[in-house]
Amino acid sequence: MTISFSEQARTWHLTGPGFSYVVGLCGRGMPRQFYWGPPVPDAATAELTAENAEEYSFDDRIHHGVELLGELGPQFATPSLQLRHPDGAKGFDWHYRDHRIDDDHLAIAFTDRDLTLTLHYRVRDTGVLDRWAELEADAPVEVGRFDSAAWTLPHWATYRLSHLTGEWAAEWQLRRTEAPVGETLLGSRRGNTSHQANPWCAVDDGTATEDSGRVYSTMLAWSGSWRMQLRRSTQGRLTVTGGAGQEGLRLNLAAGERWETPVYSGLCTDGGFGAASRAWHEHLRRHVMPTAEEDPAILYNSWEAVAFDVSESRQLPLVDLAARIGCEQFVVDDAWFGARTSDAAGLGDWWPNPDRFPDGLGPLIEAVHGRGMKFGIWVEPEMVNPDSDLYRAHPDWVIHQTGRDRTELRNQLVLDYARPEVAEWAFRTLDHLLHENAIDFLKWDHNRPFTEVGDPASPDPDRVYFDHVRAVYDLKRRLRAAHPGVRIEGCAGGGARVDPGLLRHVDQVWTSDNTDAGDRIAIQHGFGQAYPARAMGAWVTDEPTGFNHRTTGLRFRFHVASAGALAVGGDLTRWSDAELDEAAEHIAVYKDIRPVVLHGAQHRLGDPENEPLTGVQYLLDDRLVALAFKTPARFNRPEPPLRPAAVAADSRWRDEDTGRTHWGANLNANGLPLRLTGSDWDSAIVRLRRVD
Ligand code: DGJ
């Protein structure tokens, strides 16, 4: 990893594993991307120039490669940076000031009027380039939009966009579509990353496959409203600009204020969509997630079993059964606190409900710990039910606007963490809960988006969008520091808040409220495009789930959920002895494969949208684990074998279940030894160990 500067060419050359990125100055100092792609020799960068020149000022080329397009002169594309000065002047006229290189970090500073704008670049050993920007105002300025970075792709005949979309209980649906000439907006205006879109996207030239081809992908570390805007120009270039916020917001920076954007990372990989995903997985585990090296406990969560009917007496039988099948952590979900017996009341009142837990949480926690399990509990600290003691005492603590109704969703409102006293209340409340009780794990939920965003007491009410998110990060940071043994699961009505910003502060996430194993295959396929198995909570629950009417069987459900951080969420009191014994066997197998699944390299085998037999493979050192899933067959539809990935023809592998050995050449030709019956919803786990 190197960063070099050529004074003569006025370019910086950043190189990391698998890529070079060259940024240079044009005119008085406008920074433009000269190159982003596979590594180039330093000497060659002198020949690189931006596709730029004043003579192109009537056409789209004027926009190409600008690191943060503003609103100055003949710049007509949607800006990445929208500034308005008190005298009405707009934009930022780039004057290069200086730069700083500290190991893997480059900071280039520019000035205009009373502003200093610094572009930051950090080269990561995972092939990822982190970018963010910082504005220092010596005089007041209004900020309409301040993206973290813009990424320009090579000149291609076509551009294909891969992105993740969906809705509640159907998050993470992968879509591939040609990016039109014009502008395409991905994003969320909901105050969280959203079920509907996730701040990750990939672009290729339309020819990449799972295993081959160049893919450019980007990921934004922000857990509030966000946008990524693709600009495909009439001149045949594509730029993705992205950052925090949404259209229509205005921030008034005061003199002396500094504003830093979140990190927006870019990755250029060869080896298809699979290689891009593996690089993101490695990056997030190595540089973002706080405890990625740990094996998370297999948890039991009582939500699907009892919903709001939570009490000590209702939980204790589940504790016994969860321990019996081999779970390592018992998590009490919603409704243990305040007057929370349904979703209509109690949010905000974080003390045990005295009817349900007459002696507090102590006896339940002792029972859980006594059976060798850790204890976890559900919280939703950013929310309040109007029917709660907290709201009655502090009706002004919620995000709201004067003269507008406060829209309730799921009977709740959002607390305004942008107000320091509210964020401080949240810290004190959770800190107290953790001090008073031997809690090992928090499931941190966030069940509704923002509406009527504002703070009548603030002169700059749009800041709530940003300050709330920062306060959530800060709260988690403080709690982790005060309680270093506590682990946190991020949740937002399923997967509505998952991004590298949140992943820095949580140990895993709840992927989706949809636990139907058939639906999960596509959900997990989408999740894995960007995020690692280590982060992906996956439960085995009862069937039918209510999302679909099918039954797939316990084995299939366990195998699908074994593709991530396995958990159990069914009503174990209704499971037969045979089912409990079978569950114990599946959990024992998972404990064996867990290190490979959670820390290994993931290869997706097949496309679950179009193929009836698909799977996921994980490779770690000399171990290969494959999970194979068979969805409903269609008569006379050929079913090719499921071939392993990254297996050398001259390698030999021992099947740890049958003891048989197989040549890599044979596995590659004839597929994995699956031993499937051919019936719908059949599945298999294959465990191979390399013998030579
Ligand atoms: C939404 C979560 O996604 C569920 O798992 C559960 O915790 C409920 N909230 C509880 O209200």
Short mmCIF file of N, CA and C in Angstrom, two decimals, residues 71-72 82-85 87-93 112-113:
data_model
loop_
_atom_site.label_atom_id
_atom_site.label_comp_id
_atom_site.label_asym_id
_atom_site.label_seq_id
_atom_site.Cartn_x
_atom_site.Cartn_y
_atom_site.Cartn_z
N GLU A 71 -21.44 23.42 -7.88
CA GLU A 71 -22.34 24.19 -8.73
C GLU A 71 -21.61 25.44 -9.16
N LEU A 72 -20.66 25.28 -10.04
CA LEU A 72 -19.87 26.43 -10.44
C LEU A 72 -19.68 26.39 -11.95
N GLN A 82 -23.44 21.03 -2.43
CA GLN A 82 -24.29 22.22 -2.65
C GLN A 82 -24.09 23.18 -1.49
N LEU A 83 -23.48 24.32 -1.80
CA LEU A 83 -23.20 25.32 -0.76
C LEU A 83 -23.81 26.64 -1.19
N ARG A 84 -24.27 27.42 -0.19
CA ARG A 84 -24.76 28.76 -0.50
C ARG A 84 -24.17 29.70 0.56
N HIS A 85 -23.51 30.74 0.07
CA HIS A 85 -22.89 31.71 0.98
C HIS A 85 -23.90 32.79 1.34
N ASP A 87 -23.98 35.84 0.93
CA ASP A 87 -24.24 36.86 -0.11
C ASP A 87 -24.93 36.27 -1.35
N GLY A 88 -25.30 35.01 -1.27
CA GLY A 88 -26.04 34.40 -2.38
C GLY A 88 -25.16 33.62 -3.33
N ALA A 89 -23.85 33.78 -3.24
CA ALA A 89 -22.96 33.01 -4.13
C ALA A 89 -23.08 31.53 -3.77
N LYS A 90 -22.92 30.70 -4.82
CA LYS A 90 -23.05 29.26 -4.59
C LYS A 90 -21.76 28.55 -4.95
N GLY A 91 -21.64 27.34 -4.49
CA GLY A 91 -20.59 26.45 -4.95
C GLY A 91 -19.27 26.63 -4.23
N PHE A 92 -18.31 25.86 -4.70
CA PHE A 92 -16.97 25.88 -4.12
C PHE A 92 -15.98 25.96 -5.28
N ASP A 93 -15.20 27.01 -5.30
CA ASP A 93 -14.21 27.22 -6.36
C ASP A 93 -12.89 26.66 -5.85
N ASP A 112 -11.67 28.07 -0.53
CA ASP A 112 -12.48 29.00 -1.32
C ASP A 112 -13.17 29.93 -0.33
N ARG A 113 -13.05 31.22 -0.56
CA ARG A 113 -13.62 32.21 0.37
C ARG A 113 -13.17 31.86 1.80
#
